[in-house]
Structure formats: C-alpha cells, structure tokens
Coordinates of C-alpha atoms in Angstrom, one line a residue:
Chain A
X280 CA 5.2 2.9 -59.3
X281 CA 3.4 6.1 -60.7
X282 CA 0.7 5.1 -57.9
X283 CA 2.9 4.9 -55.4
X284 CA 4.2 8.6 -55.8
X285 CA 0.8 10.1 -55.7
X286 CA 0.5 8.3 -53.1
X287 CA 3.5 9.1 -51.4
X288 CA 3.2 12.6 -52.2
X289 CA -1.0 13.0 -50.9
X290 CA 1.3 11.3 -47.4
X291 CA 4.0 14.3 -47.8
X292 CA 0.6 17.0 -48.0
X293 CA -1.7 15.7 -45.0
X294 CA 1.8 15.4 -43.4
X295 CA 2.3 18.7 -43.6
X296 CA -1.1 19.3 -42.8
X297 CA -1.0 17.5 -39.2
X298 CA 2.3 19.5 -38.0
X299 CA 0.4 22.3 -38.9
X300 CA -2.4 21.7 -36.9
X301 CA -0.3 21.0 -33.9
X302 CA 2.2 23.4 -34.2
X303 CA 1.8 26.4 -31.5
X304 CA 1.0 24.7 -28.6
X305 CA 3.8 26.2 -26.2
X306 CA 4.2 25.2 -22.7
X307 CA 4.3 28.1 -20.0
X308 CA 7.9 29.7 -19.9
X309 CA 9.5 32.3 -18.0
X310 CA 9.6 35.6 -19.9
X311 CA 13.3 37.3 -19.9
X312 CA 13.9 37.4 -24.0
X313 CA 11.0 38.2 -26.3
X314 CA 10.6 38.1 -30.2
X315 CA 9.0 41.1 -31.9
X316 CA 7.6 40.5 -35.3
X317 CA 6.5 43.3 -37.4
X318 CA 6.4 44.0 -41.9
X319 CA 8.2 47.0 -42.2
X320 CA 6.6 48.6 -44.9
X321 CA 4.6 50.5 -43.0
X322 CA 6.3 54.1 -42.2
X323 CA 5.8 56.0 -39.8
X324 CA 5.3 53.3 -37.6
X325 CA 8.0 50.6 -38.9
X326 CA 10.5 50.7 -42.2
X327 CA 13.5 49.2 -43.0
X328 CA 16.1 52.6 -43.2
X329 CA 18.9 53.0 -45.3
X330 CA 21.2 50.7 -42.9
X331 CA 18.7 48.1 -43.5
X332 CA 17.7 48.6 -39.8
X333 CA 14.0 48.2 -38.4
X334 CA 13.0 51.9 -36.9
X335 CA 9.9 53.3 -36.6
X336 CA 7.7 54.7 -34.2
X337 CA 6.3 51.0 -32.9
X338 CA 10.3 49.9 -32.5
X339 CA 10.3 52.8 -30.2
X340 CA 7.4 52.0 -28.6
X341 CA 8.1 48.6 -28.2
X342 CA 11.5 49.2 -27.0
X343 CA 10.3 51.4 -24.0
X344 CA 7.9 48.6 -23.3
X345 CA 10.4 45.9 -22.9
X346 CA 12.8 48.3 -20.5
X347 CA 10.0 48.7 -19.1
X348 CA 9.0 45.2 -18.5
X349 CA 13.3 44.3 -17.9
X350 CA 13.0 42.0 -21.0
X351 CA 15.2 41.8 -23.7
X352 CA 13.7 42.4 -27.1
X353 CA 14.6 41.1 -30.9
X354 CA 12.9 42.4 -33.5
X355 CA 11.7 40.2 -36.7
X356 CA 10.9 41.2 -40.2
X357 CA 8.0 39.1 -41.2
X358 CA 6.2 39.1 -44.3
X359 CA 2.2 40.5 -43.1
X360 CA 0.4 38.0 -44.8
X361 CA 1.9 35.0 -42.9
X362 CA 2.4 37.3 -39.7
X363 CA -0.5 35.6 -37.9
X364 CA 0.4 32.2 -38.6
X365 CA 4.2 32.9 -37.9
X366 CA 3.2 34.0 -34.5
X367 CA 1.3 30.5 -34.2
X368 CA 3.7 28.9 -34.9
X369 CA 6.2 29.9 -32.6
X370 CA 8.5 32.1 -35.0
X371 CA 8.1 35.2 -32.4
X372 CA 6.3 35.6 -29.6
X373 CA 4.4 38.9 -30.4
X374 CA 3.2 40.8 -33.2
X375 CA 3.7 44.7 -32.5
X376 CA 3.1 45.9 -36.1
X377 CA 0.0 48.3 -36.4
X378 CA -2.4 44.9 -35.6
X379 CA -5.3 46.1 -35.5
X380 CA -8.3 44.3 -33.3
X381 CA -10.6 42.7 -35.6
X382 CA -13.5 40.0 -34.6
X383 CA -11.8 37.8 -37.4
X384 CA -7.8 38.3 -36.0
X385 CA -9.4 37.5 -32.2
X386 CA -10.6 34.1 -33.3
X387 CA -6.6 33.3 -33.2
X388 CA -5.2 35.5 -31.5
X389 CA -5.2 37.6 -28.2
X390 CA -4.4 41.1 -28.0
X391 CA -3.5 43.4 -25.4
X392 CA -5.4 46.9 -24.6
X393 CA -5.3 49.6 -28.0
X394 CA -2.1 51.8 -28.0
X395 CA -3.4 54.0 -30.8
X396 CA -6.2 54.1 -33.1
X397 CA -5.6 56.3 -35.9
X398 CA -8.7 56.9 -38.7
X399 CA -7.7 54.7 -42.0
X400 CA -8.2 57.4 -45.2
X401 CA -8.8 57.8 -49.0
X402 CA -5.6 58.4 -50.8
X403 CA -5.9 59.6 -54.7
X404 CA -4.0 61.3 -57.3
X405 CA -3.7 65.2 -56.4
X406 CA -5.5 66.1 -60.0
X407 CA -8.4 64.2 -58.6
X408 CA -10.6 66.8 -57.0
X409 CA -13.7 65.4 -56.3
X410 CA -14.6 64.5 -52.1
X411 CA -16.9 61.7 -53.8
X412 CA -15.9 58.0 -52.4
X413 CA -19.4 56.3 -52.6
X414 CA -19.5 52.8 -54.0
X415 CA -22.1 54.5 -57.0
X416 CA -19.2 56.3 -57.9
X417 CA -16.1 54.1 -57.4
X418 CA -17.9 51.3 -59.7
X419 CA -15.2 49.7 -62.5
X420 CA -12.1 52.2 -60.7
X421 CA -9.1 50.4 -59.5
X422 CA -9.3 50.2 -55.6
X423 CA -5.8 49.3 -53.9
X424 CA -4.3 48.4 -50.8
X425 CA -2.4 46.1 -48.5
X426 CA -3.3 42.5 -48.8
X427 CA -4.6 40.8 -45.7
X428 CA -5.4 44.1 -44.1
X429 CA -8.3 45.7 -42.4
X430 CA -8.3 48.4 -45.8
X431 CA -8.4 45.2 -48.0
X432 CA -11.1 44.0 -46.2
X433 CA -13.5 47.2 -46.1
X434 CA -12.8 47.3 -50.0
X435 CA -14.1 44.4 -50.4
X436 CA -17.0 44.3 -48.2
X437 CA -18.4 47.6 -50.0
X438 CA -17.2 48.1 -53.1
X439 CA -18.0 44.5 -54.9
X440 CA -18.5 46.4 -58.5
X441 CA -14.9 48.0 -58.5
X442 CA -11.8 46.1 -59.0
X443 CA -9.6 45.7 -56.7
X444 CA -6.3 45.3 -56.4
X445 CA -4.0 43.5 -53.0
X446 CA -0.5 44.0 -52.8
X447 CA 2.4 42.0 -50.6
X448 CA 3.6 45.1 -48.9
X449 CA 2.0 48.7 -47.8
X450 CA 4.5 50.2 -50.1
X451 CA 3.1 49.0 -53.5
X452 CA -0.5 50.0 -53.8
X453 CA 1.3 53.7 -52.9
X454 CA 3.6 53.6 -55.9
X455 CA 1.0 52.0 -57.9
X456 CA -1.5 54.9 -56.8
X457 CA 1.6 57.6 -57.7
X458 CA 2.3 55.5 -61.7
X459 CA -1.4 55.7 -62.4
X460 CA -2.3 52.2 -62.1
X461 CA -4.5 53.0 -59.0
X462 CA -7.4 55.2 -58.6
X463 CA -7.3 55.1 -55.3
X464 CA -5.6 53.7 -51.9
X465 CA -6.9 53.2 -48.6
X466 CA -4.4 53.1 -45.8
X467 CA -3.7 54.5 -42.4
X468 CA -4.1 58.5 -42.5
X469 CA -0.5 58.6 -41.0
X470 CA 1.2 56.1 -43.8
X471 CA -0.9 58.4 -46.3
X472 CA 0.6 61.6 -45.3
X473 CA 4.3 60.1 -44.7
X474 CA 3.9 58.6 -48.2
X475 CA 3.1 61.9 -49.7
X476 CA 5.7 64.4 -47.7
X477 CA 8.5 61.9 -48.2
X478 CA 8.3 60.1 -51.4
X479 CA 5.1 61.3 -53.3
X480 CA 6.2 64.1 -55.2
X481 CA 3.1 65.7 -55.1
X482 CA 1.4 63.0 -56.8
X483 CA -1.4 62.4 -54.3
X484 CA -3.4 63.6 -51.6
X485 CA -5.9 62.5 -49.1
X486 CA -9.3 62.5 -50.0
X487 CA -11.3 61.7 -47.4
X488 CA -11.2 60.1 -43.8
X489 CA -12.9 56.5 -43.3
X490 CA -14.8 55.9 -40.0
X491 CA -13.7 53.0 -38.3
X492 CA -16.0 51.2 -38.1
X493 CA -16.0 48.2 -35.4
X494 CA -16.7 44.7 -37.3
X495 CA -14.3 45.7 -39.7
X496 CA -11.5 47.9 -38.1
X497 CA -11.9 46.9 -34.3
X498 CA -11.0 49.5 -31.8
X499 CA -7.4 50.3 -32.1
X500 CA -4.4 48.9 -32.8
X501 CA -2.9 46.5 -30.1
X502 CA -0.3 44.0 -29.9
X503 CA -1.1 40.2 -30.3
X504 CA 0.1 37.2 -28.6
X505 CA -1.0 33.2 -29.1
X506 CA -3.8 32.1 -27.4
X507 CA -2.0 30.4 -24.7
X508 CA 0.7 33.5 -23.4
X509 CA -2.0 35.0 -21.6
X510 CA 0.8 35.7 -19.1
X511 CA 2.8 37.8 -21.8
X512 CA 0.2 39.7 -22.8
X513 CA -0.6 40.8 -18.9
X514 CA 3.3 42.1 -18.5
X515 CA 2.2 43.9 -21.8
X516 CA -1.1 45.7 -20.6
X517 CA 0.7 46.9 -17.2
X518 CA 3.9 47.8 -19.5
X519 CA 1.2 50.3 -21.5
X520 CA -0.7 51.6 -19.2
X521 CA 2.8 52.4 -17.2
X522 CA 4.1 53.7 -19.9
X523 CA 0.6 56.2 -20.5
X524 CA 1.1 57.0 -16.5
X525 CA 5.0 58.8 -16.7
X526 CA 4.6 60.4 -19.9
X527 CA 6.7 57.9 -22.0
X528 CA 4.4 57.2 -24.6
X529 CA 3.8 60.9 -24.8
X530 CA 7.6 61.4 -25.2
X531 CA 7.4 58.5 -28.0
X532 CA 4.2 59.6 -29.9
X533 CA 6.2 63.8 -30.3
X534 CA 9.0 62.7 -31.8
X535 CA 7.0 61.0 -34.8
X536 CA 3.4 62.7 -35.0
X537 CA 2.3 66.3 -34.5
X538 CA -0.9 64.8 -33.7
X539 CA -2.6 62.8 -30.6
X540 CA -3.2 59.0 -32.1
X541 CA -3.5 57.4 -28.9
X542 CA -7.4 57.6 -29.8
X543 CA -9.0 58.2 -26.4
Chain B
X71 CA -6.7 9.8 -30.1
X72 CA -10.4 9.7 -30.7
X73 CA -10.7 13.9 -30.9
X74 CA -7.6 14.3 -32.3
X75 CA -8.0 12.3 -35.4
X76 CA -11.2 14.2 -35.6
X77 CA -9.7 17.3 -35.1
X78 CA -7.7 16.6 -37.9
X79 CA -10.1 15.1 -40.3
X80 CA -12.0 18.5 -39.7
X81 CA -8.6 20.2 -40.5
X82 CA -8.4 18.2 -44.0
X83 CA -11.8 18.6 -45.1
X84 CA -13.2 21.8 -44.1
X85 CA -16.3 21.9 -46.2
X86 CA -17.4 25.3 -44.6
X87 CA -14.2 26.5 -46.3
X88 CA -15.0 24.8 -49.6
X89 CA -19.1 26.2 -49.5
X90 CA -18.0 29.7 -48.9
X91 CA -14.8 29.8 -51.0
X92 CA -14.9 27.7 -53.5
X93 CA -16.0 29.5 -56.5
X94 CA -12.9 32.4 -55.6
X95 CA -10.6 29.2 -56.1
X96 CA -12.1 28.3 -59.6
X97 CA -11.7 32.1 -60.2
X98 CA -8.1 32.1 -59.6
X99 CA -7.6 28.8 -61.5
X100 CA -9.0 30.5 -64.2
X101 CA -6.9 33.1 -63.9
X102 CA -3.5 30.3 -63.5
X103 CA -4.7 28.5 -66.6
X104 CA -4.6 31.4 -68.9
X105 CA -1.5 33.1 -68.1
X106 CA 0.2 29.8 -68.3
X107 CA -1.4 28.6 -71.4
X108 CA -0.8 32.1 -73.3
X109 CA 2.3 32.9 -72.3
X110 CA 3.9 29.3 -73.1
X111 CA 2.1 29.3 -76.4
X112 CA 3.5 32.7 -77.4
X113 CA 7.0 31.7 -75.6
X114 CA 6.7 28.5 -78.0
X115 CA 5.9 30.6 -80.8
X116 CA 9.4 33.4 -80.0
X117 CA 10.9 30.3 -79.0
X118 CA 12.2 28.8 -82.5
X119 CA 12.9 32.5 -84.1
X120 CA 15.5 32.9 -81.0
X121 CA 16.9 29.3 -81.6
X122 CA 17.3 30.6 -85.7
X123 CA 19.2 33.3 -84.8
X124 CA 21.4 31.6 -82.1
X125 CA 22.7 29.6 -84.8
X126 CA 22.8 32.4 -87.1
X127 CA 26.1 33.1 -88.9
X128 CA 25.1 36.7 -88.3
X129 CA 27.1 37.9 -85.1
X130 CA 25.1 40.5 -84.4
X131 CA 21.8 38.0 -84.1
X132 CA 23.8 35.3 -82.6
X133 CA 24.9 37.4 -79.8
X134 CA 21.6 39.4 -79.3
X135 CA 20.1 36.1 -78.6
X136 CA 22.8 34.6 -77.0
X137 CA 22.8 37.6 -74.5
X138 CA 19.0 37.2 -74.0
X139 CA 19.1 33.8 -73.3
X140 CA 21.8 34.3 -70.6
X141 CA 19.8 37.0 -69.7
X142 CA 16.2 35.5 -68.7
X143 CA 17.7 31.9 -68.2
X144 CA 20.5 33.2 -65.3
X145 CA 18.2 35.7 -63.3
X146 CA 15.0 35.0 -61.3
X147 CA 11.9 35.1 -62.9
X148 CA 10.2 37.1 -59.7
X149 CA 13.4 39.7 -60.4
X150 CA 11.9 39.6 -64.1
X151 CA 8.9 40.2 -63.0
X152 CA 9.2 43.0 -60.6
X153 CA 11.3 44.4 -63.6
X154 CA 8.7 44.8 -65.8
X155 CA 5.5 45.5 -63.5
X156 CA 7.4 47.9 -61.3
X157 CA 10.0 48.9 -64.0
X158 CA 7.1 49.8 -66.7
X159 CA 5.8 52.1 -63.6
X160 CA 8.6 54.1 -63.2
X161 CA 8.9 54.8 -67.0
X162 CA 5.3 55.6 -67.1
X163 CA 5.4 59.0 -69.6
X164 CA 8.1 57.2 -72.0
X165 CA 5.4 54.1 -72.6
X166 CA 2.3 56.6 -72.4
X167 CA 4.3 58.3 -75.3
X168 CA 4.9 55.1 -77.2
X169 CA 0.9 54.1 -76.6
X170 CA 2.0 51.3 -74.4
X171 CA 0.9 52.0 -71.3
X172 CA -2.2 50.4 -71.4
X173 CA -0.4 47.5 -71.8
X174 CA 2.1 47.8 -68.7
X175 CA -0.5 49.6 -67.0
X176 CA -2.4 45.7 -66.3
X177 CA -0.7 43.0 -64.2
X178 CA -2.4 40.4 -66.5
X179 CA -0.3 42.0 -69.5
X180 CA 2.8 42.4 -67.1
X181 CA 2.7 38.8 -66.2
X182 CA 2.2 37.5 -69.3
X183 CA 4.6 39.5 -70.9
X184 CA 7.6 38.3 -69.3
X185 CA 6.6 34.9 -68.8
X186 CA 6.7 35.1 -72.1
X187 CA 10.4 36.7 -72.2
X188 CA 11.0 33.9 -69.5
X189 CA 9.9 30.6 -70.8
X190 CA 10.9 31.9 -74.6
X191 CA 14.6 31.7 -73.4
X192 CA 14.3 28.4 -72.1
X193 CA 12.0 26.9 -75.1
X194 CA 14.6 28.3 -77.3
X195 CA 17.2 26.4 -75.7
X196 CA 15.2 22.8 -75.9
X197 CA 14.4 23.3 -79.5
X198 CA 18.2 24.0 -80.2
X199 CA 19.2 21.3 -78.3
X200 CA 16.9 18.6 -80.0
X201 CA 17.5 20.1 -83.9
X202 CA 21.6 19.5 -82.9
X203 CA 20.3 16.0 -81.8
X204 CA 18.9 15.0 -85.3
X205 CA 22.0 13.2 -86.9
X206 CA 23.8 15.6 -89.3
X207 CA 23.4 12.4 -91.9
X208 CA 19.8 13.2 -91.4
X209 CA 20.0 16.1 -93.4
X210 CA 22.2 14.7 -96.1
X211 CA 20.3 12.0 -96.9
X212 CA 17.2 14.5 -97.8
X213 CA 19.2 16.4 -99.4
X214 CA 20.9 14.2 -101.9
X215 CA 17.1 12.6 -102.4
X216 CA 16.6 16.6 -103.5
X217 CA 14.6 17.4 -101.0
X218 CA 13.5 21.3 -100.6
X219 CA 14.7 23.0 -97.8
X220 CA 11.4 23.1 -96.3
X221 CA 10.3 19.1 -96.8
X222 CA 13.8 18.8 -95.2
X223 CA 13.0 20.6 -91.8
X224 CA 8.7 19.8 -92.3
X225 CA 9.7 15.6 -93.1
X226 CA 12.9 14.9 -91.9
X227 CA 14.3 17.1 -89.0
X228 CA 11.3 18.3 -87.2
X229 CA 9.3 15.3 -86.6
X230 CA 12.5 13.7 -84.7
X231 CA 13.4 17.2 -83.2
X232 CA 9.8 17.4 -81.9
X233 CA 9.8 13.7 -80.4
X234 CA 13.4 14.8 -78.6
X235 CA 11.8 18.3 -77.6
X236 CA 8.8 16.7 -76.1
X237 CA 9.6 15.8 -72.7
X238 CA 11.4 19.0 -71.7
X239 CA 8.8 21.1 -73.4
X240 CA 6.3 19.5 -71.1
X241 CA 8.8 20.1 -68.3
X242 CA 8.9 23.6 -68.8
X243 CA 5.2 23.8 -68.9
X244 CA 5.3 22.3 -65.5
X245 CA 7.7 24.3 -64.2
X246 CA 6.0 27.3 -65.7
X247 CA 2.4 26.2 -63.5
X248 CA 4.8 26.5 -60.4
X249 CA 6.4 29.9 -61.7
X250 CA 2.7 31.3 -62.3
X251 CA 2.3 31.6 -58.3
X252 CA 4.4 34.6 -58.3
X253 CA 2.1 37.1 -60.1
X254 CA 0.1 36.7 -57.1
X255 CA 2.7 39.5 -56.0
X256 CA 2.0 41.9 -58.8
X257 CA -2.0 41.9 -57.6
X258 CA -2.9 38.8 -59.9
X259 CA -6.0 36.8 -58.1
X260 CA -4.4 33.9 -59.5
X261 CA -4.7 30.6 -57.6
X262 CA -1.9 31.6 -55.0
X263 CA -3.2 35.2 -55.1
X264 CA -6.8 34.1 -54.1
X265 CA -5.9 31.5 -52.0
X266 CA -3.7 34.1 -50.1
X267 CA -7.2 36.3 -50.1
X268 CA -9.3 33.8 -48.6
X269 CA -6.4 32.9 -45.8
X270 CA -6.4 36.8 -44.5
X271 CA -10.3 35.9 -44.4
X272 CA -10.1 32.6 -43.0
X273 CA -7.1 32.2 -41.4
X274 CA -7.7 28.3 -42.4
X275 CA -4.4 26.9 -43.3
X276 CA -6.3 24.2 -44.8
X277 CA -6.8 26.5 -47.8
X278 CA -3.0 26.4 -48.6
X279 CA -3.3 22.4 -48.8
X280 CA -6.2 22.4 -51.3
X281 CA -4.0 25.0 -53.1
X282 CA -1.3 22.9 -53.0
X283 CA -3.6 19.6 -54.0
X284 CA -5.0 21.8 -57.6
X285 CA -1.5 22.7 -58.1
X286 CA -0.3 18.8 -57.9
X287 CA -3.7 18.0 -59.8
X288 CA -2.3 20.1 -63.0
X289 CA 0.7 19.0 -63.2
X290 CA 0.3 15.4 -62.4
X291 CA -2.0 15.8 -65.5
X292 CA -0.2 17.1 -67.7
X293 CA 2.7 14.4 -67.1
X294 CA -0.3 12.0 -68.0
X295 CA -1.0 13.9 -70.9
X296 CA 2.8 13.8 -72.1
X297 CA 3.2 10.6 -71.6
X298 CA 0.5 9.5 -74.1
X299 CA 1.9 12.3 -76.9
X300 CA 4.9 10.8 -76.4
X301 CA 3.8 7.3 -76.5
X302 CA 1.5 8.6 -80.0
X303 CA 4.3 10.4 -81.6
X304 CA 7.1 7.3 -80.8
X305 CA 4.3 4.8 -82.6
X306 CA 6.5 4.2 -85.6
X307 CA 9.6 3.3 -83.4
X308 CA 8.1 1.1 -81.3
X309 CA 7.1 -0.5 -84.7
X310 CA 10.0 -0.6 -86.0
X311 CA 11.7 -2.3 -83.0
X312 CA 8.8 -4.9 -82.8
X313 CA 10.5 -5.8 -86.0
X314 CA 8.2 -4.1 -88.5
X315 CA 4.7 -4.9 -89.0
X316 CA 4.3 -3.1 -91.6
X317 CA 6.9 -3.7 -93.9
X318 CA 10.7 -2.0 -93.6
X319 CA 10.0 0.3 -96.5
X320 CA 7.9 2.8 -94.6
X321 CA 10.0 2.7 -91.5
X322 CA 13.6 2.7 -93.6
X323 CA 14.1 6.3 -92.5
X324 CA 14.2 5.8 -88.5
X325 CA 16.6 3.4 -88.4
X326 CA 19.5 6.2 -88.9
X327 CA 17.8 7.4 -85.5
X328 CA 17.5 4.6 -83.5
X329 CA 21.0 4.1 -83.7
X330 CA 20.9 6.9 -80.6
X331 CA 18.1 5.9 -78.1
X332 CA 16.1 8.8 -79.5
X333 CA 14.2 9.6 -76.2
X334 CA 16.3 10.9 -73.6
X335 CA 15.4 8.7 -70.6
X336 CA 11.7 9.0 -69.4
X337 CA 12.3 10.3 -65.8
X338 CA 10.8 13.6 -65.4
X339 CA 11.5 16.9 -63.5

C-alpha cells in the first residue's frame, strides 16, 4: 500500500511537471480584449490606492496604449516572482509592470521597444553620510531589495561577501531599510524618491546612482509578451511609437515625473 | 512522440540545473531543517507548561492559555508571522529599549519565534488531549499503591500519554516542514526561499518539482521514522496481546489500557 502512494504521488509530481511543460502554447487569435498583468508594489509606476484600485503611471500608460490600439484592457495583480511564468501560462497576455529587458527574461519572453529607462539607485538611512558603495566597503552589511528583480540580481553578482536580503514585494526591503534591518536598498531612482517623500519620514535618502549596466539591467524597461504573440507585441511597438509621435506619452510622463525617463 | 518524451525527460532531469544550483538547495535545506527542528523542540518544551495551566484551577492561567491557544490555533500562521517580523519593525525604539532588538531585528529569530508561539499552541493541545485519555483509574491505582506524585506522571501517566501523543506530535512536525515555506517571505533562504532565488535565475520550473520532491522526501521520512517509535514504544502491548511471553506480572498494568484501543487509528495526516 505505502509503495503504492509514493508511487502514486511521484505520478501526481511529473504530472504536474508535463502540463507544465506544455502549457503556453496558444494558437493565433484575434486581438480585441487584452490582459494586463503587473505587482503593484511598485509606486510611482503601479500601487494598489486606498480604493484597492490599480493606478499608476504604467496603468496610464497602458491605458492610452490600448485606446490607442481600440482594444479593451483588464488589468491583473500578479505576484512578481511568478509574473513570468503567469504570462506563459496564459494567465494574461502581457506583462506591463516596469519589465525590464534582460538577456536572462528574453530567453522566455519577447518584449516590445523600451518606454523608459530610468537609472536603478542606492537607498540608505539619512544618518548615513558616506557616498561609499564599493563591495570593499559593503562586506558583512545587509543588502536589500526585490526578489527576482534586476537590483536582486546586481547584489548578487557583486557583492558575494555581504548578506543579502530578497523580499516578495518592492515595498518590504523599503520598510525594512526605514526599521533598521537594512543597510541599504537598491531600487529604481523613482520608487526611491516616492518612497521617501510619501512614506519615509525622513528616514532615508539616495545615496548614489547605479549605471545600468547591459547584461544585468538591459536597455529599458519594455513590455513582454509569450514567445508566440509576436503579432501583439507589433500592435504594441506601433501603439508606442504613436503615442511618442502626438505628445501622449509626454502628457502621461508630466503628470507623474518632473523629470524626462523616456531614456533617449 | 519521440522529441517530446525527450523534451520532457530533459524537463525532469535538468542536470545543468542540479550542477549549477545544487549546493544553494542544500543551503536552504539547511536552513528548513533548523528552523523546524528548533522551533518544534522549544514548542515541545512551552508545550506541556501551557497544557498545566489550561487545566489549572487558577482562572487567571486557565484563561491566559485558553485565550493563547485560541489565539495561535484560529489565525494563520503567515498572519503570525507578518505579525512579528513586520510588527517587531514598527515598534523598533520600544524593543531597542528593552535590548531586544537584536533579536527581532533577524528573520531567523522572527521565524523561529513564532513558530514557536505557533506549534506550542497546537502541541499543548495534543499533550492535553492524550493526559485526559489515560484512564482516570490509572491514576488511582498508583496512588493507593502510594505512589509519589512524580512516579505517578514519570511511571504511570506519561508513558501511555506519550504513546497516545505520538502520532499527532509527528503530524504536527509534518505539518510544521510545510508551514516552514512561508519564512521564505520574511527574506529566509530557506528551501522555498532559495528555490524561488534560483527560479528568477533560471526560470526552470523544474526547480519547483525538485523542491517539491525534498519536501515529500522529509516528510515521507519522518512518517517512516514514526512508525518505528511507535512500533518500539507499543512493544509491551503487542506482547501482551500475543498473550504474554513474558509472564502477566510485568504486563499487569496495561491491561486497564487496552481496554480502549490505545492507539488512535494509524492513518496519518
């Protein structure tokens, strides 16, 4: 009997296994509705407000595409670190959440042209007043950030002899930076300086900008689409470019930033 | 089918995934085994004080405990956990006075220390349950033989309280392996927290399988393992049923016990 269940339950993994493997193959489909999935944790550019609705500067942005494009657009909460693998697997049909193009991402996804770049930054406590960021310095700190991210991944790529720390949301290594448990954060300059206007008290500030650096942060962020929806992600790179041509993204990009973040 | 079997045969065994990973995952077992193992052994430890004062004729204990049994057995453990981790940060200058923040301060601490909170409750609960199991005749019978308190609960109760305890204690550890996961959220590179790691690296989903396969491993083990404490700590019932091999004298005292079926049915959770 006992044999049985194991074996039973090794059938119930590899099962499990194989509709993984073959989910997200979808068949080509005429676009008219079209599923947005972003984490919104990530103000500026998407939060969950106080009416628990998505908003955000990419909800914006996203929205002008899609009138743009005549489509209609829903918009998805999605945990980030299954946000790739939701996408695969047919939960929504593009990721418009601050994506930015890395080598590793483009091995399974596609994405369409950058609609801003913005440089990621250094975020400490306010009484820390040195400029100082090299790995000699940072060894045995506490290094934070978003799980699953480019900033997760440039922690851990140069600063092996600190300890790092990955959190679910963008939100926590913040809060954890503001209580003390952090040394420092690395996140987008934008989140950074949101986070410490709105609900830093003064804790923090930004140390020091972080080149991007290409294997690592890619060129900008872009929206991503399965493999296979090449055709979606065309609609997408006319929608943005049209969108750059009449001044909407302009219009989009003043009522959230004082500063140019398109990156060109 | 030829490719496609390959395909997934390649899925199942990705031994580039292993080559390059593998140690991380050891890392975070590591990590999985020691939370677990501390923080059901101190749980086991708070476990039979809370049970005391439960049956305490003292209200004041009895409902203290009462209320923190109700408390960590009717809310989620994550909620318990983001409690404490979150909760300890917000309070930051009250535990720095108080010298505690050190202790708050570390997710390993954090995790541990409501685990601890968590799988107390429920311990508490089993051990109550299998002392109110041991037939109140039990304790008569030692005590009109003038037995001291203490041979009473070291000779008498505990050893049949312990056997009745058994398999729900080792559920509880079980359940407690599956609960460990969550500290991945509070920054623990436990084995879910480093398995999520190497996925954002990867993005093999295979990883999540061999995840799921060490997970299955441990508990599947430590079923095993029950079952032969069980089966060593039962010896002298199945003994006595067998009609006595050694003699009655020896065995006199289980009868009263085996009256009840003194395990509770062998199925497990």
């Amino acid at each position: 009997m006992k044999k049985r269940a194991l074996i039973l339950s090794a059938i119930g993994l590899a099962a499990t296994g194989l509709a993984v493997s073959f989910a997200g193959t979808a068949e080509a489909k005429e676009w008219k509705t079209v599923r947005v999935g972003m984490d919104a944790t990530y103000a500026p550019f998407e939060s969950v407000n106080e009416k628990g609705e998505i908003v955000g500067f990419e909800v914006d942005y996203a929205k002008a595409l899609c009138a743009h494009m005549k489509i209609t657009c829903t918009f998805q909460n999605q945990d980030w670190d299954g946000i790739i693998p939701s996408l695969l697997a047919s939960k929504f049909d593009v990721v418009i959440s601050s994506m930015n193009e890395t080598p590793a991402r483009m091995q399974k996804v596609i994405f369409s042209d950058v609609y801003y770049a913005t440089p990621p930054v250094w975020m400490g406590p306010a009484a820390n007043k040195s400029d100082d960021v090299s790995p000699a310095t940072l060894k045995g700190k506490l290094l934070g950030s978003q799980s699953s991210t480019t900033f997760a991944n440039y922690l851990q790529k140069y600063y092996k002899d600190s300890e790092i720390k990955g959190y679910p949301g963008a939100d926590e290594p913040n809060l954890d930076l503001a209580n003390g448990r952090l040394d420092y954060v690395v996140t987008d300059i934008l989140v950074a300086q949101s986070f410490i206007e709105k609900s830093g008290n003064g804790c923090c500030r930004i140390i020091k900008e972080i080149k991007r650096e290409p294997d690592i942060f890619g060129p900008g962020v872009g929206a991503a689409f399965r493999p296979d929806d090449t055709d979606l992600r065309d609609m997408f790179n006319k929608a943005i470019a049209a969108l750059d041509a009449d001044g909407t993204y302009k219009k989009i990009e003043a009522s959230y930033f004082k500063i140019d973040i398109r990156g060109k | 089918m030829g490719p496609a079997l390959y395909d997934w045969l390649d899925f199942l065994f990705n031994l580039n995934l292993i080559e390059t990973w593998g140690w991380r995952i050891l890392g975070g077992l590591r990590i999985t085994v020691e939370v677990v193992l501390i923080s059901c052994l101190l749980g086991f430890a708070l476990a039979y004080p809370i049970c005391l004062a439960r049956q305490s004729r003292n209200p004041v204990l009895s409902k203290l405990s009462l209320s923190y049994v109700t408390y960590f057995r009717g809310t989620p453990l994550l909620c318990q956990l983001y409690l404490v981790y979150y909760g300890a940060g917000e309070i930051r200058p009250f535990l720095t006075d108080l010298g505690l923040w050190w202790f708050f301060r570390e997710a390993f601490y954090c995790s541990i220390f409501a685990f601890t909170l968590n799988t107390a409750a429920y311990q508490s609960e089993i051990l109550r349950g299998a002392l109110a199991s041991v037939p109140r005749g039990q304790f008569e019978a030692a005590r009109s033989l003038g037995l001291s308190p203490y041979r009473i609960a070291r000779h008498v109760v505990w050893p049949q309280a312990l056997l009745i305890a058994l398999r729900p204690l080792g559920n509880e550890l079980i359940s407690m392996i599956k609960a460990s996961a969550l500290t991945a959220i509070v920054t623990l590179p436990d084995l879910m927290g480093i398995t999520r790691i190497i996925f954002a690296h990867s993005f093999e989903f295979t990883v999540y399988l061999y995840c799921a396969i060490i997970y299955l491993a441990m508990t599947e083990g430590i079923r095993r393992l029950w079952n032969r404490i069980e089966r060593f700590m039962s010896q002298h019932l199945a003994l006595a049923r067998a009609g006595g091999a050694f003699g009655t004298t020896p065995l006199a005292g289980t009868e009263a016990a085996l009256e009840k079926p003194i395990i509770p049915s062998a199925s497990h959770g």
